[in-house]
Amino acid sequence: MLKVKSGWKNWQLLTEKGRHIWAFKPGSSKINEHLKNADNVTDEEVVQFTEDFQFDKFSNPNSADKVYRHTAINENFQAFAGQIPQMESSEAQQAVDALVKGINYYSCLQSDDGHWPGDYGGPLFLLPGLLIASYISETPFPKAHREMMKVYLFNHQNKDAGWGMHIEGESTMFGTVMQYVSLRILGVDKNHEQLIKARAWIKSNGGATGIPSWGKFYLSILNLYDWQGFNSLFPEMWLFPKWLPVHPWRYWCHTRMVYLPMAYCYAQRIKAPENTLILSLREELYNEAFETIDWPKQRTTVCEKDCYTTPSPVLKWMNFFTNNYEKCKLPWLRKKATGYILKYLNAEDEQTNYLNIGPVNKAINSICIWHAYGKDSEQFKKHVARWYDYLWVAEDGMKMSGYNGSQLWDTAFSTRAILESDVGKLFPATLEKSYQFIELSQIKAEHATHTEFFRHPMIGSWPFSTAEQGWPVADCTAEGLSATLALHHSGLVKPVIDEQRIKQAVDTLLSYQNTDGGWATYELTRSAKWLEKLNPSEVFADIMIDYSWTECTAACVISLLEIQEDYPGYKDSEIHKAIRAGLNFIVKQQKTDGSWYGGWAVCFTYATWFGVEAISKAKSKGYCDDTILVNSINKACAFLVSRQKIDGGWGETFESCSKLVYTEAATSQVVNTAWALLALMAANFDDKKIIENGINVLLNRQSDIGDWPQENISGVFNYNCMITYSNYRNIFPIWALSRYCR
């Protein structure tokens, strides 16, 4: 095992702040001290880091999260010293031994506050946004951060010298230009060998005029693209009457909270001043002289390698109208719209303690607040303090995470996985700590401005990350509630989450159900699917409204079924009706081959596990037509059996998500294998050999210390961008083994 040097440990701690090891407050002297020390890193230390934590994108572009894991294991690991249950057969004993070993290892990764830290990177367009905010505001990161960011960006360059939109993706103009500009901002010379090759890729593929709209936006901020080449964001739209079907309050919250600060930047035409770097980049990125480019003609120019969605005729018509409006806009109305947007941005900052809903609007909000109030303002300083919550160091370098962490999500899953069988009760301290975190993460108060700024009521809910970030999510609430009930059943914790808080969670879950019977993510679906015709992104699908998803619906149905068991009589008829509607939605989403498409992980094995889990549990409680449910389960099992590989495992690639067709991985994957096994065991599938073969894959892949390998990327959002869940490789094999042992 690699012994982590103190310098690397300090770099890891720099990225952790409140979300991982320290319970910090912005401006903490302890944090400031470490940030100051981070300017003292030497080039030799950077070289030593890359030698100690070797990373090879071409063997696996996914980091194994070695920096954090080696630190935690070196500090915390001890062999399990308790009494391991003795089984009658050697096969059963092998599974129990592996389960104990797996939980013991994973427990060592748990933080003091009870959650499991981990890599939540993957998308490559996140860090560039933060670096642009840093650059335009003249607020550089410490040297240690800058050096590790360069390591990360260079590590993920493809063989053709470009970069993808995510770490496993083929090169795109969006990915390549954004990483190229980031490296130049970080001080890499344009004559660096890897940049020369990247520049050749950009120019051979048409130059940066073909970057998608989000890239056009970022380049405009940097004065590397002209705002005339960007389709109007029509800031006045935010002043529309709320009843209009195109009012932005109806958008999916992530889309709403990204295009809100974008609209402010567009209204103000924010751009960096010209300097030597900007002038040089204008030459480096384009095939023609910058000043000769016909910018309005570039509004719809998109490199063919980037096109995932194409603009609809409705969007083209709207762009024609709004672009022409810019020629005769009313100054007083634009000022009023910009004032409202800034008020909304301030509310988002305050509601989330300056963390914001996610990394894209975090970076752009920072730019807006810097522009509105200045570098020395308290508001901007609070923004800068929270930049570090999004940063993470692994052996591939320093990245920006896809959220301020996946703390509650991973902790709820981990808790349920460990408690799936009585073997988990051998780890009471681990479960007590996870309960502590789950309890602290439940949202207990409402924002004063939640109604004014279109937020869903949230008392009793759980977020994806932390209560401090404060955006509640339907299936996170369901998983938090299910984990709470499992912990209360275990008898290992003193119930702190009382009956009132549990009922508040149930009320919130019920409030999230859509009219189609399903559950979406953060809010109710607020408009019809036709609004998707206004999707301007080119690189994402289904971003305009919050859709019902199989996984979200199944999680909520399962949690409500468990509530009926534990709290019979509480809103019984309302819950019964909600469950029936949810089940009908799930059954309707099932494909003819028996699978379900997964919108939030890779992919069909994931959603099929959720679908089977919910239906099997409901079937045992007498819900719906038994024949329909039995047929649905049988079809799902047949699908999974048909996809089992020769070695007994299952494996998908991210292309299952983007192409919407099951796409085999070259080898079986422990995470996909675990999901398939969980589904088959939930269905009481009668061919035990199928299940045993899958279990053997998990046993054979487990390391001597109890870990599993990091294999393919396992998360996804909006069909086309993949994201890392480094803890999945432990959570789901543990869960599958635990169910098998039970």
XYZ file of C-alpha atoms in Angstrom:
742
model
C 0.000 0.000 0.000
C 1.266 3.471 -0.882
C 2.193 5.516 2.158
C 0.825 9.008 1.590
C 3.325 11.789 2.110
C 2.279 14.714 4.288
C 2.381 17.112 1.350
C -0.142 15.062 -0.617
C -2.345 14.770 2.424
C -2.355 18.544 2.748
C -3.343 18.920 -0.899
C -6.196 16.536 -0.335
C -7.349 18.435 2.721
C -7.328 21.665 0.752
C -10.127 20.318 -1.405
C -12.256 19.032 1.428
C -13.344 21.997 3.509
C -16.849 21.514 4.877
C -17.890 18.689 2.589
C -15.264 16.172 3.523
C -13.182 16.470 6.648
C -13.536 19.865 8.250
C -16.788 21.311 9.449
C -15.779 24.769 8.306
C -17.260 28.186 7.996
C -16.215 30.523 5.161
C -13.185 32.525 6.137
C -12.002 29.977 8.699
C -8.453 30.770 9.814
C -7.568 27.086 9.513
C -8.581 27.077 5.856
C -6.824 30.357 5.147
C -3.643 28.997 6.702
C -3.684 25.964 4.424
C -4.487 28.100 1.387
C -1.524 30.328 2.179
C 0.749 27.292 2.477
C -0.521 26.022 -0.857
C 1.484 28.709 -2.631
C 4.720 27.082 -1.446
C 4.511 23.946 -3.576
C 7.557 23.237 -5.736
C 7.763 21.812 -9.248
C 9.641 18.839 -7.792
C 6.704 18.088 -5.488
C 4.305 18.103 -8.438
C 6.541 15.662 -10.319
C 6.773 13.472 -7.219
C 2.978 13.472 -6.900
C 2.474 12.265 -10.463
C 5.085 9.539 -9.946
C 3.574 8.356 -6.667
C -0.021 8.463 -7.888
C 0.410 7.162 -11.395
C -2.495 7.718 -13.758
C -2.916 6.429 -17.294
C -6.027 7.671 -19.086
C -5.592 5.111 -21.834
C -5.811 2.142 -19.504
C -8.711 3.728 -17.583
C -9.767 7.397 -17.713
C -11.467 7.026 -14.327
C -9.451 7.740 -11.207
C -9.531 5.169 -8.420
C -9.660 8.047 -5.903
C -6.294 6.963 -4.553
C -5.333 10.188 -2.799
C -8.286 10.253 -0.418
C -8.507 6.495 -0.059
C -4.830 5.955 0.679
C -4.942 8.766 3.227
C -8.016 7.325 4.959
C -6.796 3.725 4.882
C -3.315 4.619 6.152
C -4.912 6.434 9.078
C -7.921 4.249 9.862
C -7.546 0.699 8.600
C -7.688 -2.194 11.025
C -8.537 -5.784 10.254
C -11.991 -6.784 11.471
C -11.639 -8.105 15.011
C -15.231 -9.188 15.677
C -16.893 -12.578 15.454
C -17.719 -13.441 11.844
C -20.896 -15.512 11.464
C -20.157 -19.152 10.578
C -22.072 -20.677 7.682
C -22.810 -24.302 6.845
C -21.315 -24.306 3.350
C -17.937 -23.073 2.167
C -19.615 -21.060 -0.610
C -21.841 -19.234 1.859
C -18.897 -18.662 4.177
C -16.879 -17.171 1.336
C -19.680 -14.673 0.640
C -20.012 -13.707 4.309
C -16.251 -13.290 4.669
C -16.170 -11.078 1.566
C -19.072 -9.014 2.866
C -17.414 -8.431 6.241
C -14.162 -7.542 4.512
C -15.968 -5.180 2.142
C -17.869 -3.340 4.881
C -14.772 -3.177 7.072
C -12.739 -1.537 4.285
C -15.525 0.833 3.316
C -16.084 1.880 6.935
C -12.509 3.137 7.025
C -13.386 5.655 4.313
C -16.197 7.192 6.356
C -15.581 10.745 7.562
C -15.975 11.840 11.152
C -19.331 13.468 10.420
C -20.673 10.170 9.063
C -20.687 10.520 5.277
C -18.435 8.931 2.666
C -16.257 11.393 0.709
C -15.534 10.544 -2.903
C -14.739 11.642 -6.422
C -17.743 13.202 -8.139
C -15.977 14.469 -11.255
C -16.256 13.412 -14.882
C -17.594 16.379 -16.904
C -14.720 18.366 -18.403
C -16.562 21.651 -18.952
C -16.912 22.431 -15.231
C -13.390 23.425 -14.185
C -12.980 25.829 -17.153
C -15.985 27.845 -15.956
C -14.454 28.244 -12.516
C -11.086 29.190 -13.992
C -12.772 31.844 -16.147
C -14.434 33.274 -13.021
C -11.053 33.267 -11.298
C -9.345 34.910 -14.276
C -11.826 37.692 -15.004
C -12.071 38.625 -11.317
C -8.277 38.517 -10.871
C -8.678 36.039 -8.022
C -6.117 33.304 -8.759
C -6.068 29.958 -7.018
C -3.009 29.093 -4.897
C -0.101 27.548 -6.761
C -0.768 24.018 -5.477
C -4.266 24.156 -6.934
C -3.101 25.609 -10.240
C -0.432 22.947 -10.656
C -2.819 20.108 -9.844
C -5.422 21.541 -12.221
C -2.840 21.453 -15.008
C -2.062 17.838 -14.136
C -5.768 17.021 -14.415
C -6.292 18.798 -17.732
C -3.246 17.248 -19.381
C -4.099 13.815 -17.994
C -7.439 13.766 -19.803
C -6.255 14.799 -23.248
C -7.237 12.208 -25.848
C -4.839 10.528 -28.245
C -6.026 12.792 -31.068
C -4.971 15.780 -28.857
C -8.539 16.919 -28.169
C -10.730 16.591 -25.107
C -14.248 15.250 -24.763
C -17.194 16.714 -22.890
C -16.466 14.131 -20.191
C -13.507 11.931 -19.306
C -14.615 8.928 -21.400
C -15.918 10.951 -24.337
C -14.480 11.398 -27.803
C -12.984 14.797 -28.597
C -15.395 17.673 -29.165
C -14.937 21.357 -29.929
C -16.566 22.262 -26.598
C -14.262 20.011 -24.603
C -11.109 20.859 -26.532
C -11.443 24.635 -26.641
C -12.436 24.879 -22.983
C -9.491 22.781 -21.774
C -7.110 24.597 -24.124
C -8.182 28.016 -22.835
C -7.997 26.757 -19.242
C -4.407 25.635 -19.660
C -3.486 28.992 -21.150
C -5.167 30.771 -18.213
C -3.108 28.547 -15.892
C 0.060 29.799 -17.526
C 0.938 27.046 -19.997
C 2.834 28.432 -22.981
C 1.157 28.180 -26.380
C 4.252 26.392 -27.687
C 3.845 23.532 -25.237
C 3.867 20.348 -27.315
C 0.427 19.185 -26.159
C -1.109 22.592 -26.846
C 0.371 22.737 -30.336
C -1.356 19.428 -31.076
C -4.603 20.578 -29.477
C -4.524 23.777 -31.502
C -4.114 21.717 -34.658
C -7.186 19.672 -33.661
C -9.232 22.844 -33.126
C -8.264 24.374 -36.449
C -8.616 21.166 -38.444
C -12.168 20.868 -37.132
C -13.174 24.366 -38.192
C -11.923 26.541 -35.356
C -13.650 27.863 -32.251
C -16.493 29.505 -34.177
C -18.017 26.004 -34.124
C -18.078 25.720 -30.349
C -21.624 25.034 -28.975
C -23.619 27.801 -27.294
C -22.326 27.229 -23.761
C -18.798 27.515 -25.137
C -19.726 30.640 -27.086
C -20.949 32.103 -23.795
C -17.722 31.391 -21.910
C -15.564 32.675 -24.766
C -17.651 35.866 -24.915
C -16.965 36.449 -21.210
C -13.252 36.161 -21.978
C -13.484 38.537 -24.963
C -12.469 35.624 -27.205
C -15.803 35.654 -29.026
C -18.102 38.524 -29.898
C -21.443 38.762 -28.089
C -23.014 39.453 -31.510
C -22.329 35.814 -32.334
C -24.404 34.619 -29.384
C -28.160 34.171 -29.660
C -30.012 36.599 -27.417
C -30.913 35.280 -23.969
C -33.738 37.832 -23.871
C -33.410 38.903 -20.204
C -36.863 40.496 -20.390
C -38.316 36.972 -20.412
C -37.884 36.942 -16.618
C -40.492 39.752 -16.419
C -43.150 37.761 -18.289
C -46.402 36.979 -16.454
C -45.982 33.738 -14.557
C -48.993 32.168 -16.282
C -47.238 32.152 -19.656
C -46.126 28.617 -20.588
C -42.645 29.872 -21.568
C -41.889 31.723 -18.317
C -38.517 30.426 -17.022
C -40.004 29.437 -13.654
C -41.354 26.408 -15.512
C -37.875 25.239 -16.557
C -36.023 22.403 -14.836
C -34.273 24.103 -11.926
C -30.728 23.393 -13.191
C -31.582 24.957 -16.537
C -33.319 27.858 -14.836
C -30.384 28.530 -12.530
C -27.810 28.350 -15.363
C -29.606 30.584 -17.841
C -30.430 33.106 -15.089
C -26.806 34.275 -14.554
C -26.097 33.804 -18.250
C -28.875 36.316 -18.948
C -27.272 38.817 -16.562
C -23.877 38.458 -18.257
C -25.514 38.820 -21.665
C -27.475 41.911 -20.622
C -24.319 43.540 -19.280
C -22.116 42.244 -22.129
C -19.458 41.339 -19.569
C -16.067 40.696 -21.122
C -12.459 40.601 -20.030
C -10.203 43.460 -21.108
C -7.866 42.894 -24.010
C -4.333 41.925 -22.999
C -1.471 39.904 -24.389
C -3.069 36.558 -23.488
C -6.472 37.448 -24.947
C -4.985 38.779 -28.165
C -2.817 35.686 -28.542
C -5.733 33.321 -27.896
C -7.751 35.056 -30.610
C -5.061 33.983 -33.046
C -4.726 30.498 -31.571
C -8.405 29.515 -31.699
C -9.610 30.636 -35.121
C -8.860 29.867 -38.734
C -9.352 33.487 -39.747
C -8.443 36.865 -38.281
C -10.653 37.593 -35.267
C -11.635 41.062 -36.477
C -12.789 39.737 -39.873
C -15.229 37.116 -38.552
C -18.898 37.730 -39.394
C -20.146 37.086 -35.854
C -23.925 37.052 -36.398
C -23.422 34.222 -38.909
C -21.712 32.136 -36.223
C -24.735 31.967 -33.899
C -25.849 28.616 -35.252
C -22.428 27.303 -36.275
C -21.730 24.104 -34.329
C -19.006 21.537 -34.957
C -20.553 18.270 -36.108
C -18.672 16.409 -33.369
C -20.643 18.347 -30.740
C -24.197 18.068 -32.040
C -26.329 15.875 -29.801
C -29.558 17.804 -30.302
C -30.510 20.067 -33.197
C -32.411 23.369 -32.876
C -36.120 23.082 -33.582
C -37.985 25.396 -35.987
C -39.665 26.930 -32.925
C -36.273 27.789 -31.393
C -35.055 29.239 -34.693
C -38.124 31.433 -34.889
C -37.672 32.578 -31.293
C -33.993 33.362 -31.903
C -34.948 35.392 -34.979
C -37.364 37.441 -32.877
C -35.088 37.958 -29.856
C -31.978 38.699 -31.911
C -33.863 41.402 -33.786
C -35.277 42.716 -30.526
C -31.698 43.424 -29.400
C -31.469 46.078 -32.133
C -34.360 48.061 -30.648
C -34.516 46.963 -27.007
C -35.984 49.373 -24.473
C -33.220 50.521 -22.079
C -35.589 50.974 -19.133
C -37.070 47.507 -19.621
C -33.625 45.902 -19.943
C -32.565 47.670 -16.733
C -35.653 46.403 -14.934
C -35.050 42.835 -16.148
C -31.392 42.957 -15.122
C -32.359 44.262 -11.684
C -34.807 41.416 -11.191
C -32.221 38.849 -12.304
C -29.665 40.223 -9.837
C -32.242 40.053 -7.059
C -32.896 36.418 -7.974
C -29.147 35.668 -8.021
C -28.782 37.134 -4.547
C -31.640 34.954 -3.336
C -30.025 31.805 -4.785
C -26.746 32.709 -3.082
C -28.399 33.257 0.286
C -30.624 30.180 0.029
C -27.613 27.946 -0.648
C -24.999 29.658 1.556
C -23.209 30.674 -1.652
C -22.825 27.069 -2.796
C -25.534 27.423 -5.472
C -27.349 24.512 -7.048
C -24.377 23.238 -9.039
C -20.964 23.947 -10.525
C -22.037 25.732 -13.705
C -24.205 28.345 -12.049
C -21.685 28.539 -9.181
C -19.035 29.812 -11.587
C -21.341 32.130 -13.546
C -23.017 33.489 -10.396
C -19.536 34.365 -9.142
C -18.901 36.386 -12.301
C -22.236 38.204 -11.938
C -21.650 39.074 -8.285
C -18.108 40.232 -9.030
C -19.447 42.465 -11.796
C -22.350 43.826 -9.730
C -20.612 44.440 -6.414
C -16.876 44.313 -7.016
C -13.975 42.082 -6.046
C -13.799 43.463 -2.503
C -17.501 43.049 -1.747
C -18.612 40.669 0.981
C -20.866 38.885 -1.483
C -18.011 38.069 -3.842
C -15.697 37.037 -1.011
C -18.363 34.577 0.159
C -18.513 33.180 -3.361
C -14.757 32.689 -3.532
C -14.737 30.956 -0.149
C -17.122 28.328 -1.523
C -15.201 27.680 -4.753
C -13.096 25.194 -2.838
C -16.101 23.079 -1.841
C -16.297 21.998 -5.474
C -12.662 20.949 -5.819
C -11.355 17.413 -5.431
C -7.908 15.854 -5.771
C -7.364 12.338 -7.058
C -4.442 10.682 -8.798
C -5.488 12.331 -12.076
C -5.180 15.828 -10.548
C -7.552 18.491 -9.240
C -11.021 18.665 -10.741
C -14.272 20.520 -10.202
C -16.991 18.215 -8.933
C -20.444 17.956 -10.464
C -21.975 19.233 -7.225
C -20.629 20.189 -3.828
C -20.541 16.437 -3.249
C -22.917 13.474 -3.224
C -22.880 13.185 0.566
C -26.470 12.363 1.515
C -27.046 10.248 -1.582
C -24.030 8.033 -0.961
C -24.639 7.847 2.794
C -28.268 6.764 2.401
C -27.335 4.089 -0.147
C -24.406 2.938 1.995
C -26.583 2.625 5.076
C -29.209 0.576 3.286
C -26.547 -1.620 1.694
C -24.888 -2.400 5.042
C -28.225 -3.073 6.754
C -29.569 -5.362 4.027
C -28.555 -8.319 6.213
C -27.736 -8.829 9.888
C -24.039 -8.936 9.011
C -24.170 -5.136 8.875
C -24.961 -5.013 12.584
C -21.356 -6.037 13.217
C -20.487 -2.391 12.427
C -22.549 -0.346 14.909
C -20.130 2.612 15.060
C -20.273 3.026 11.275
C -24.065 3.008 11.293
C -24.297 5.394 14.245
C -22.139 7.883 12.348
C -24.170 7.520 9.161
C -27.362 8.124 11.151
C -25.783 11.244 12.613
C -25.135 12.563 9.112
C -28.587 11.632 7.801
C -30.214 13.339 10.768
C -28.187 16.520 10.298
C -28.937 16.517 6.563
C -32.712 16.608 6.785
C -33.950 20.099 5.915
C -35.828 21.560 8.866
C -36.667 25.117 7.810
C -38.055 26.930 4.790
C -36.346 29.785 2.949
C -38.079 33.113 3.495
C -38.026 33.745 -0.257
C -38.850 30.239 -1.494
C -42.285 31.205 -2.845
C -41.070 34.418 -4.469
C -38.349 32.559 -6.355
C -40.263 29.446 -7.380
C -38.788 26.933 -4.923
C -40.656 23.760 -3.992
C -41.557 23.532 -0.268
C -38.828 21.560 1.480
C -39.375 21.059 5.218
C -38.747 17.371 5.970
C -36.892 16.707 2.715
C -33.344 15.565 2.103
C -30.889 17.049 -0.437
C -28.424 15.287 -2.713
C -25.427 16.729 -0.859
C -25.814 18.768 2.328
C -28.531 20.642 4.167
C -26.321 23.715 3.884
C -26.622 23.583 0.088
C -30.335 23.248 0.612
C -31.833 22.099 -2.693
C -34.243 19.246 -1.828
C -34.642 16.307 -4.207
C -37.520 13.825 -4.397
C -35.570 10.562 -4.605
C -32.935 11.812 -2.148
C -35.805 12.389 0.273
C -37.019 8.862 -0.417
C -33.556 7.345 0.098
C -32.968 9.416 3.236
C -36.296 8.277 4.625
C -35.694 4.610 3.724
C -32.253 4.705 5.352
C -33.756 6.308 8.463
C -36.401 3.591 8.756
C -33.775 0.870 8.263
C -31.610 2.368 11.019
C -34.574 2.615 13.377
C -35.397 -1.039 12.685
C -31.811 -2.080 13.381
C -32.009 -1.149 17.043
C -28.478 0.249 16.832
C -29.386 3.940 17.092
C -31.471 6.076 19.379
C -34.176 7.547 17.107
C -33.544 11.267 16.881
C -35.607 11.718 13.737
C -38.990 11.593 15.449
C -42.432 10.774 14.128
C -43.214 14.377 13.234
C -40.101 14.674 11.056
C -40.821 11.360 9.378
C -44.350 12.470 8.559
C -42.979 15.753 7.197
C -40.776 13.719 4.860
C -43.803 11.701 3.741
C -45.785 14.876 3.120
C -42.952 16.241 1.001
C -42.744 13.007 -0.997
C -46.458 13.123 -1.731
C -46.189 16.764 -2.801
C -43.593 15.811 -5.436
C -45.767 13.346 -7.380
C -46.641 14.418 -10.912
C -49.981 13.973 -12.628
C -48.497 11.146 -14.742
C -47.995 9.184 -11.504
C -44.223 9.529 -11.571
C -41.743 11.555 -9.619
C -39.205 13.960 -11.115
C -36.085 15.301 -9.381
C -36.215 18.683 -7.614
C -39.712 19.894 -8.367
C -42.991 19.006 -9.989
C -43.053 18.988 -13.768
C -44.188 22.525 -14.555
C -44.837 22.420 -18.282
C -45.447 20.066 -21.184
C -42.734 18.281 -23.141
C -43.208 20.641 -26.070
C -41.125 23.177 -24.130
C -38.142 20.999 -25.043
C -38.363 22.557 -28.510
C -36.750 25.625 -26.940
C -33.680 23.655 -25.767
C -30.761 25.825 -26.929
C -27.874 23.720 -25.593
C -26.977 21.468 -28.601
C -25.084 19.104 -26.273
C -27.815 17.961 -23.835
C -31.265 16.451 -24.229
C -34.376 16.906 -22.096
C -33.139 19.856 -20.073
C -36.118 22.190 -20.276
C -38.527 20.639 -17.783
C -38.224 18.305 -14.806
C -39.345 14.922 -16.156
C -40.644 11.927 -14.233
C -38.025 9.166 -14.127
C -38.246 5.446 -13.446
C -35.541 5.551 -10.766
C -36.987 8.554 -8.938
C -40.465 7.050 -9.034
C -39.310 3.636 -7.837
C -37.378 5.144 -4.908
C -40.436 7.110 -3.818
C -42.774 4.112 -4.183
C -40.427 1.930 -2.115
C -40.202 4.529 0.635
C -43.979 4.964 0.770
C -44.462 1.185 0.947
C -42.094 1.107 3.915
C -43.987 3.950 5.584
C -47.224 1.981 5.296
C -45.531 -0.851 7.177
C -44.146 1.350 9.949
C -46.864 3.995 10.239
C -50.136 2.287 9.287
C -53.008 4.708 9.258
C -51.024 7.819 8.385
C -52.598 9.230 5.209
C -53.226 5.629 4.256
C -55.628 6.215 1.371
C -53.528 9.059 -0.061
C -50.357 6.969 0.104
C -52.131 3.950 -1.359
C -53.328 6.055 -4.288
C -49.837 7.520 -4.810
C -48.243 4.062 -4.829
C -50.733 2.707 -7.359
C -50.157 5.670 -9.655
C -46.393 5.321 -9.265
C -46.497 1.636 -10.127
C -48.603 2.325 -13.206
C -46.010 4.866 -14.322
C -43.148 2.403 -13.797
C -44.895 -0.379 -15.727
C -45.628 2.001 -18.622
C -41.948 2.992 -18.796
C -40.803 -0.614 -19.253
C -39.457 -1.332 -22.717
C -40.596 -4.242 -24.851
C -37.378 -6.142 -24.090
C -38.153 -5.962 -20.358
C -35.646 -3.240 -19.443
C -35.964 0.311 -18.184
C -33.816 3.218 -19.364
C -31.733 4.809 -16.603
C -31.567 8.593 -16.674
C -29.086 8.988 -13.814
C -26.647 6.081 -14.093
C -25.303 3.630 -16.679
C -27.950 2.569 -17.492
C -30.431 -0.242 -18.231
C -29.156 -2.444 -15.412
C -29.520 0.534 -13.048
C -33.091 1.473 -13.872
C -34.136 -2.184 -14.202
C -32.965 -2.787 -10.646
C -35.102 0.135 -9.452
C -38.116 -0.980 -11.450
C -37.967 -4.585 -10.243
C -37.277 -3.516 -6.657
C -40.393 -1.327 -6.510
C -42.686 -3.752 -8.320
C -41.525 -6.761 -6.291
C -42.088 -4.964 -3.016
C -45.497 -3.716 -4.144
C -46.470 -7.162 -5.408
C -45.895 -8.630 -1.979
C -48.299 -6.017 -0.579
C -51.100 -6.811 -3.039
C -50.896 -3.706 -5.217
C -52.369 -3.490 -8.702
C -53.178 -6.419 -10.943
C -50.954 -9.296 -9.889
C -50.726 -10.629 -13.452
C -49.434 -7.304 -14.766
C -46.788 -7.116 -12.062
C -45.706 -10.733 -12.484
C -45.366 -10.287 -16.242
C -43.354 -7.109 -15.745
C -40.949 -8.828 -13.341
C -40.596 -11.886 -15.587
C -39.793 -9.710 -18.596
C -37.188 -7.794 -16.588
C -35.532 -10.998 -15.385
C -35.466 -12.394 -18.920
C -33.801 -9.202 -20.113
C -31.120 -9.374 -17.427
C -30.411 -13.057 -18.044
C -30.052 -12.363 -21.765
C -27.374 -9.758 -21.010
C -25.287 -11.844 -18.618
C -21.720 -12.252 -19.854
C -19.820 -15.533 -20.063
C -17.947 -14.813 -16.825
C -21.255 -14.356 -14.956
C -21.235 -10.570 -14.753
C -22.935 -7.671 -16.513
C -21.372 -4.621 -18.117
C -22.543 -1.516 -19.970
C -20.730 1.488 -21.376
C -21.874 5.110 -21.200
C -23.097 4.797 -24.781
C -26.138 2.977 -23.406
C -27.150 6.386 -22.059
C -26.373 8.537 -25.082
C -27.541 6.093 -27.755
C -30.532 4.776 -25.737
C -29.584 1.212 -26.703
C -27.944 -1.352 -24.417
C -24.235 -1.148 -25.244
C -21.979 -3.923 -23.980
C -18.784 -3.103 -22.148
C -15.726 -5.122 -23.147
C -15.697 -6.716 -19.697
C -18.243 -7.159 -16.940
C -18.431 -4.307 -14.426
C -18.825 -4.818 -10.690
C -21.375 -1.994 -10.419
C -23.580 -3.210 -13.287
C -23.223 -6.758 -11.980
C -24.375 -5.712 -8.518
C -27.421 -3.884 -9.912
C -28.436 -6.899 -11.987
C -27.999 -9.232 -9.007
C -30.036 -6.966 -6.731
C -32.864 -7.000 -9.270
C -32.819 -10.779 -9.734
C -32.731 -11.420 -6.005
C -35.552 -8.896 -5.401
C -37.586 -10.854 -7.950
C -36.784 -14.177 -6.198
C -35.412 -15.421 -9.502
C -35.387 -19.204 -9.350
C -32.230 -20.024 -11.336
C -29.723 -19.788 -8.497
C -26.824 -20.617 -10.802
C -27.320 -17.328 -12.651
C -27.071 -15.448 -9.350
C -24.152 -17.490 -8.041
C -22.167 -16.823 -11.201
C -22.698 -13.109 -10.715
C -21.743 -13.297 -7.044
C -18.522 -15.059 -8.035
C -17.605 -12.096 -10.226
C -17.898 -9.825 -7.181
C -15.882 -12.247 -5.037
C -13.139 -12.621 -7.628
C -12.806 -8.871 -8.213
C -12.500 -7.986 -4.536
C -9.035 -7.000 -3.344
C -7.328 -8.560 -0.339
C -8.125 -5.487 1.758
C -11.816 -5.463 0.769
C -12.004 -2.867 -2.008
C -13.241 -3.331 -5.571
C -11.599 -1.858 -8.695
C -12.687 1.422 -10.241
C -13.938 0.449 -13.675
C -16.055 2.353 -16.218
C -17.804 5.601 -15.389
C -21.220 4.882 -13.872
C -23.212 8.149 -13.635
C -24.985 10.266 -16.251
C -27.168 13.331 -16.640
C -29.172 14.657 -19.591
C -28.323 11.567 -21.658
C -24.992 12.813 -22.950
C -22.705 13.717 -20.057
C -21.179 11.170 -17.728
C -20.238 11.655 -14.095
C -18.237 9.694 -11.540
C -19.589 8.037 -8.399
C -16.425 6.574 -6.923
C -18.260 5.046 -3.946
C -20.583 2.993 -6.167
C -17.853 0.378 -6.595
C -18.167 -0.353 -2.859
C -21.815 0.403 -2.121
C -23.441 -1.897 -4.640
C -21.196 -4.974 -4.359
C -21.713 -4.721 -0.575
C -25.467 -4.423 -1.107
C -25.595 -7.391 -3.479
C -23.472 -9.578 -1.197
C -25.539 -8.527 1.787
C -28.775 -9.491 0.045
C -27.218 -12.776 -1.058
C -26.121 -13.547 2.503
C -29.549 -12.657 3.857
